[in-house]
Coordinates of C-alpha atoms and ligand atoms in Angstrom, one line a residue:
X1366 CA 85.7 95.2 135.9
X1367 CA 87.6 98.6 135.2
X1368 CA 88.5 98.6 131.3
X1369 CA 91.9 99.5 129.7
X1370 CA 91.7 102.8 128.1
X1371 CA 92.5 102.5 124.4
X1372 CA 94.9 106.1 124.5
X1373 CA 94.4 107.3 120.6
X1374 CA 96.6 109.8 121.8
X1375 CA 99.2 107.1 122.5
X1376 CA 98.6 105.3 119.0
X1377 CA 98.5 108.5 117.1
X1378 CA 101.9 109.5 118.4
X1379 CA 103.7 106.1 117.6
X1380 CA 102.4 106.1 114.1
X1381 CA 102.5 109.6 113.7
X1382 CA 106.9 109.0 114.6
X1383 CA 106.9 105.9 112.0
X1384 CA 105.2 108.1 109.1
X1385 CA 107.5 111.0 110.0
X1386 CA 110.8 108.4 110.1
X1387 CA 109.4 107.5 106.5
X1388 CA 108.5 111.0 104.7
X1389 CA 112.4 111.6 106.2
X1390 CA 113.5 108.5 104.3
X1391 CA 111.8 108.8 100.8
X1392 CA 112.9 113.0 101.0
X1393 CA 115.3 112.9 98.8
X1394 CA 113.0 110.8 96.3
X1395 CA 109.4 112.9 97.0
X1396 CA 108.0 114.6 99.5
X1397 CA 103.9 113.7 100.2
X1398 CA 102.2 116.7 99.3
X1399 CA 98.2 117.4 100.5
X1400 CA 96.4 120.2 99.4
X1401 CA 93.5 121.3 101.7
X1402 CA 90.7 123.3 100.1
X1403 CA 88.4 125.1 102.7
X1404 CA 85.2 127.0 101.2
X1405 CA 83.6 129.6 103.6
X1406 CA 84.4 129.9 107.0
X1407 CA 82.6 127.0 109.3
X1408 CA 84.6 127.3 112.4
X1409 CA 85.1 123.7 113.1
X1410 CA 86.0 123.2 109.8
X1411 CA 88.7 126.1 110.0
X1412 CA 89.5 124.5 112.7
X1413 CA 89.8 120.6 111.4
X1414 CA 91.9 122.3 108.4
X1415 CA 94.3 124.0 111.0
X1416 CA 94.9 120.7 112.8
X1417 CA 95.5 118.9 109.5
X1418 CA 98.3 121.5 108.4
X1419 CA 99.9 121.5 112.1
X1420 CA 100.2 117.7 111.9
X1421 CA 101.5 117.9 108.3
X1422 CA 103.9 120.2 109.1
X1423 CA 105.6 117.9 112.0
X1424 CA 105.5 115.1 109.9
X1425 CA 107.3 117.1 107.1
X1426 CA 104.3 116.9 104.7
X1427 CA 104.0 119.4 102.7
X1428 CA 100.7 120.7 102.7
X1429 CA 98.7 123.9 100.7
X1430 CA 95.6 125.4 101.9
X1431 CA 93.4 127.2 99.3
X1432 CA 90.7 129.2 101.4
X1433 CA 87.9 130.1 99.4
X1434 CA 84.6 132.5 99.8
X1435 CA 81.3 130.6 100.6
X1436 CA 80.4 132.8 97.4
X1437 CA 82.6 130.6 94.9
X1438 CA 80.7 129.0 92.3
X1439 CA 80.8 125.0 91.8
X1440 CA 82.5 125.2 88.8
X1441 CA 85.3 126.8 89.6
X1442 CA 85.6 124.6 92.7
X1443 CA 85.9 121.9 90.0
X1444 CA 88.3 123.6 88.2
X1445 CA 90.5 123.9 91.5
X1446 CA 90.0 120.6 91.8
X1447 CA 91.6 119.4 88.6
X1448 CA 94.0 121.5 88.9
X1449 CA 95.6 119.8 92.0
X1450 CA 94.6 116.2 90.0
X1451 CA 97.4 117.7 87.1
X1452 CA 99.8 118.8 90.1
X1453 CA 102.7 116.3 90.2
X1454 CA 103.6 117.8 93.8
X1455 CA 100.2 117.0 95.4
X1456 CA 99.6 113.4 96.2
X1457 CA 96.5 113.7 98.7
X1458 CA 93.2 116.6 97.9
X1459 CA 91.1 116.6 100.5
X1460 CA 87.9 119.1 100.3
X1461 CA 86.6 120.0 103.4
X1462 CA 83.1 119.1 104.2
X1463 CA 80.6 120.2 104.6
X1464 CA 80.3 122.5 101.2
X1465 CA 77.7 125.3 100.7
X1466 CA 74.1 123.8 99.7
X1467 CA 74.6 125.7 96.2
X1468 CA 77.5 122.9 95.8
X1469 CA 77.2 119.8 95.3
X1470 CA 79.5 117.7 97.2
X1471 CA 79.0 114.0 95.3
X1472 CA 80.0 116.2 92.4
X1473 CA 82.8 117.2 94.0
X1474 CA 84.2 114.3 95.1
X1475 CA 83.9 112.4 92.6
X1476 CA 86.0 115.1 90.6
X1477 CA 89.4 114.1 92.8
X1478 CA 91.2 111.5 91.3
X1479 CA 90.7 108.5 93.2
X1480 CA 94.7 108.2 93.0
X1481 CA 94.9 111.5 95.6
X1482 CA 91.3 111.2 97.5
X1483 CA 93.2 110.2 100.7
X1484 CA 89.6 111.3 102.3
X1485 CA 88.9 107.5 101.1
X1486 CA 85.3 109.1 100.2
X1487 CA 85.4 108.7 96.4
X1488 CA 83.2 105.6 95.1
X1489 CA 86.1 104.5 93.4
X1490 CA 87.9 103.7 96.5
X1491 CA 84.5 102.7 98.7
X1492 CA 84.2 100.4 95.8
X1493 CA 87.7 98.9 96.2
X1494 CA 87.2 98.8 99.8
X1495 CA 84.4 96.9 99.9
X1496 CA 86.0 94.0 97.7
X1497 CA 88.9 94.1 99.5
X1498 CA 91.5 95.5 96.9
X1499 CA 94.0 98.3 97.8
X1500 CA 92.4 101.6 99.0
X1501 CA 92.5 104.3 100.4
X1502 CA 90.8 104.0 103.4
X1503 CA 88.5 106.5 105.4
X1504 CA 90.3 108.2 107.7
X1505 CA 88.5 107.5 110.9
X1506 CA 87.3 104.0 110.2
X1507 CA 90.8 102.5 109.2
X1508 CA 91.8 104.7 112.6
X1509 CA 89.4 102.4 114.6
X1510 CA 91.3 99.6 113.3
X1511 CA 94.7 100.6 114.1
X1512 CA 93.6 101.0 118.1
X1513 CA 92.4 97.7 118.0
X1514 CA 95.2 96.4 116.1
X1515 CA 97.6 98.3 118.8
X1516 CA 95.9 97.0 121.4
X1517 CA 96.2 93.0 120.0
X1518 CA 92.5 92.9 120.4
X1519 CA 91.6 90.0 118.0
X1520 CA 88.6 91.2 116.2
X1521 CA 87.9 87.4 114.3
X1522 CA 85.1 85.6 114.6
X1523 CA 83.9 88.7 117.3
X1524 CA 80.4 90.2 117.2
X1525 CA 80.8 93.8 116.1
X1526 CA 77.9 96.2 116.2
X1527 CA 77.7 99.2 115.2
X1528 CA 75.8 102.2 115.9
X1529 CA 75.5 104.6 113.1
X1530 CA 75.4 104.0 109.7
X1531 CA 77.2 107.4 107.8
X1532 CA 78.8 107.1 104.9
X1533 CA 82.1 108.4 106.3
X1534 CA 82.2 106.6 109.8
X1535 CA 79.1 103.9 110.6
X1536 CA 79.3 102.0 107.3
X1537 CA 83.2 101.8 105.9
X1538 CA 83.6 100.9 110.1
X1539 CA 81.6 97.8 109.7
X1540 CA 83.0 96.7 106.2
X1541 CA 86.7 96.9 107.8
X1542 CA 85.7 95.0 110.7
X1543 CA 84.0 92.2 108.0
X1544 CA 87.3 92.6 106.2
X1545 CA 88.8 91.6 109.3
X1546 CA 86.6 88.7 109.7
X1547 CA 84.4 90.2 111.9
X1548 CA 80.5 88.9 112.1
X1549 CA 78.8 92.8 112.1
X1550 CA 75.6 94.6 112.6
X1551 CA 74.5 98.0 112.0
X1552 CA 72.2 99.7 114.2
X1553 CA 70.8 103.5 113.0
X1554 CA 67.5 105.0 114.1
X1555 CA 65.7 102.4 112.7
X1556 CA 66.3 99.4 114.5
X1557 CA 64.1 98.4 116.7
X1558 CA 65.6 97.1 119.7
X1559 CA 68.6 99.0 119.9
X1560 CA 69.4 97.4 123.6
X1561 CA 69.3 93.9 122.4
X1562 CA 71.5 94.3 119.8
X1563 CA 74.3 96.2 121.5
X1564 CA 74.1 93.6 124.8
X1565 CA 75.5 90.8 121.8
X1566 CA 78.5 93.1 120.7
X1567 CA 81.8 92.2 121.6
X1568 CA 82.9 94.8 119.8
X1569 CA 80.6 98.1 120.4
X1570 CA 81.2 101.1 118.1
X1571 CA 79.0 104.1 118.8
X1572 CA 79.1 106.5 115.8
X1573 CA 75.9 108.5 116.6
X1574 CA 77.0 111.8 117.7
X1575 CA 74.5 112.2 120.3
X1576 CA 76.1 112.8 124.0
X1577 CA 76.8 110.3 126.3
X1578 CA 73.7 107.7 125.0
X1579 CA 75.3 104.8 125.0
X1580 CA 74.7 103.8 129.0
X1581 CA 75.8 100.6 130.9
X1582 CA 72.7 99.1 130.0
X1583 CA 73.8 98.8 126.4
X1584 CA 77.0 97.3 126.8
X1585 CA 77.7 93.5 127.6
X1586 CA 80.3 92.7 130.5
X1587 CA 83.5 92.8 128.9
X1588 CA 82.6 94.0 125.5
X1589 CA 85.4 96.5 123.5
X1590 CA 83.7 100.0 123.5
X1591 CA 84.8 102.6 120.5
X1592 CA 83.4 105.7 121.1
X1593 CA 83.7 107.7 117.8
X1594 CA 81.6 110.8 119.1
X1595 CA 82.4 114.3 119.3
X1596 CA 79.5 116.2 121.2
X1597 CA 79.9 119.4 123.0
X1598 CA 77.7 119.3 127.0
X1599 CA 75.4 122.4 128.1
X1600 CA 78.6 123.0 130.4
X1601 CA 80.8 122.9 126.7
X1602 CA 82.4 120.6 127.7
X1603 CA 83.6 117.9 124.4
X1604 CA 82.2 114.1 125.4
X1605 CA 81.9 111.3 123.3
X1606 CA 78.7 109.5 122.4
X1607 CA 78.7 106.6 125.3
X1608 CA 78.6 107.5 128.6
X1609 CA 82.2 106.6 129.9
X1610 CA 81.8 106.9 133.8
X1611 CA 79.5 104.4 134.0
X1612 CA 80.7 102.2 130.9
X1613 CA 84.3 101.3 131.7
X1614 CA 82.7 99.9 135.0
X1615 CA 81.6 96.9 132.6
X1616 CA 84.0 96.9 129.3
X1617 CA 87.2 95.5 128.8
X1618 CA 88.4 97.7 126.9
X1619 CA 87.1 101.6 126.1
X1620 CA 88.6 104.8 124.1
X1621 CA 88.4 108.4 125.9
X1622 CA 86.9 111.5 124.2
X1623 CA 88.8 113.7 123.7
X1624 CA 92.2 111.5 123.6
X1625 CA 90.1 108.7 121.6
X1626 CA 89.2 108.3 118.1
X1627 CA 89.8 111.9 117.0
X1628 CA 93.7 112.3 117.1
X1629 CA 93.9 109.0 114.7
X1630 CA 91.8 110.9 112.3
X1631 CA 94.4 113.2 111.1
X1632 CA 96.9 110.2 111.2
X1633 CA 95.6 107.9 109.0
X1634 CA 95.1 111.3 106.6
X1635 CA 99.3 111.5 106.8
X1636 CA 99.4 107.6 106.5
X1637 CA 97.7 108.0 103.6
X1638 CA 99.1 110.9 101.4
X1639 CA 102.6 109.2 102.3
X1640 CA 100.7 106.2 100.7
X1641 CA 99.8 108.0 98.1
X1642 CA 103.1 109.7 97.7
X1643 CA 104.9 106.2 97.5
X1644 CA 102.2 104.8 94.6
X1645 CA 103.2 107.8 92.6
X1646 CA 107.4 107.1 93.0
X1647 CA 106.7 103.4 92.0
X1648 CA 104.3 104.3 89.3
X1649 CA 107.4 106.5 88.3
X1650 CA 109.9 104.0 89.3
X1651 CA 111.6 106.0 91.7
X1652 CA 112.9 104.5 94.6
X1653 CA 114.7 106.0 98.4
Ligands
NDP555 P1 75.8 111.2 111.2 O1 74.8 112.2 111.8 O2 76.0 111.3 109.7 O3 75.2 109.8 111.5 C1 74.7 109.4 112.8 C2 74.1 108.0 112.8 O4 73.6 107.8 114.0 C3 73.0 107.8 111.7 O5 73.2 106.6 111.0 C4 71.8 107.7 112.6 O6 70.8 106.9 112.1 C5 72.4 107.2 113.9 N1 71.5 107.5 115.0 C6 71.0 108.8 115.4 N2 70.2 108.7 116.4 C7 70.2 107.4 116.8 C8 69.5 106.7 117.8 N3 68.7 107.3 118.6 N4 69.6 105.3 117.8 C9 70.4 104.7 117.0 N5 71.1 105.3 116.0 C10 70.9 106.7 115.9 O7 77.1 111.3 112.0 P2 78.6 110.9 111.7 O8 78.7 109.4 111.4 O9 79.2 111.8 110.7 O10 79.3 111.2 113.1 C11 78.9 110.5 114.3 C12 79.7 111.1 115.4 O11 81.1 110.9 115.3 C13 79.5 112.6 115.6 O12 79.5 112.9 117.0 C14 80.7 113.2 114.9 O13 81.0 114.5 115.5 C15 81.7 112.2 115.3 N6 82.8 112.1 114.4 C16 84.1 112.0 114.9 C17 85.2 111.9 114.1 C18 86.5 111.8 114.8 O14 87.5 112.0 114.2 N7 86.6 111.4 116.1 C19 85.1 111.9 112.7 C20 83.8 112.0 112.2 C21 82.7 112.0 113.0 P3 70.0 107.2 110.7 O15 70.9 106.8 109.6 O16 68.8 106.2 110.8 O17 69.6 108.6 110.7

């Protein structure tokens, strides 16, 4: 068996033209703004920040970038923070990670309003998420979902397991799929018999971030592989965490890196501060 590639690309681009059709339609009304605080200068994270405005910017999001010194103390960080929680204009914050170790991120997160944390990382909305009330969810995670869902790939009553249990990607992946009626393990470093728990998946999501581990061995005939990873070979080249050449021999159904995962990242960030755009007109009773 040959698997069908799951093209994130592809979904990206379709919901990417729906969110831009909508942020055109409420215009008049609001436009979704997302501020974007960057503190230091990490390279990939300049780099994640400079996709996020791009992508903001087609969709006719407006979008503010505050770059700060590594040198900035936590406080004022905080204050920054507020200060965009009291901006009527801004719907979505979203402080880059990670943060220098003099600041401490739970603090910081916790200090967006859970109303504009379109990240999905504050434990107000993990909270929600988990009982199944509206939330802002997790960028990549709720990404994950919309493949599957674009794909028609009917995720109840499947065995998902996943590999990697993060707060930001292994563990809000598996409580979606639940929410979905999924039966789901987590596998991390820990588990014993990593092998004989990803032969049982139907659904196999690697979250790891270790290049090209998950091999055909892992990976039952016919099982639906998500490969979250973003790893860079000795050659520099970007792969993802499962080792596609040999794995889309045996899966039904497999995501690329790059092409996969990642561009639905920075969608489900616009899908969200529109969201969050559209709680604030109702909670003002504005309408398009
Ligand atoms: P973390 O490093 O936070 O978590 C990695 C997880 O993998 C941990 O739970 C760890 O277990 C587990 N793990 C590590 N080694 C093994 C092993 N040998 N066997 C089984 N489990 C193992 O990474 P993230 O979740 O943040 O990211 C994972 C990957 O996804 C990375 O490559 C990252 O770059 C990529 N990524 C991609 C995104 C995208 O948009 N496409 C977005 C975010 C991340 P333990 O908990 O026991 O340590």
């Amino acid at each position: 068996m040959t698997a069908e590639l799951i093209s994130g690309k592809e979904v990206a681009a379709n919901l990417r033209d729906q969110i831009k059709k909508e942020v055109e339609e409420w215009k008049d009304v609001i436009v979704p703004g997302l501020a974007v605080i960057l503190v230091g200068d990490n390279p990939a994270s300049r780099s994640y920040v400079k996709g996020k405005e791009k992508a903001s910017a087609e969709a006719g999001i407006y979008s503010e970038l505050k770059e700060l010194p590594d040198s900035i103390s936590e406080a004022d960080l905080l204050e920054m923070v507020e200060a965009y929680n009291d901006n009527p204009s801004i719907h979505g914050i979203l402080v880059q990670l990670p943060l220098p170790d003099h600041i401490s991120e739970k603090k910081v997160i916790e200090s967006i309003s859970p109303e504009k944390d379109v990240d999905g990382f504050h434990p107000i909305n993990i909270g929600r998420m988990m009982t199944g009330q509206d939330a802002f969810l997790p960028c990549t995670p709720f990404g994950i979902i919309q493949m599957l869902k674009y794909k028609n790939i009917d995720v109840e009553g499947k065995h998902a397991v996943i590999v990697g249990r993060s707060n930001i990607v292994g563990k809000p992946a598996g409580q979606l799929l639940l929410n979905e009626n999924a039966t789901v393990t987590y596998c991390h470093s820990r588990t014993a018999d990593l092998q004989q728990m990803t032969t049982q998946a139907d659904i196999l999501i690697a979250a790891i971030g270790r290049a090209e581990f998950i091999k055909a061995e892992h990976v039952k005939e016919g099982a639906v592989v998500i490969d979250v990873g973003m790893n860079r070979k000795e050659n520099g080249k970007l792969c993802g965490d499962v080792d596609f050449e040999a794995v889309k021999e045996k899966a039904s159904y497999i995501t690329p890196v790059p092409g996969g995962v990642g561009p639905m990242t920075i969608t489900m960030l616009l899908y969200n501060t529109l969201q969050s755009a559209k709680n604030h007109a109702e909670r003002e009773q504005l309408k398009p």
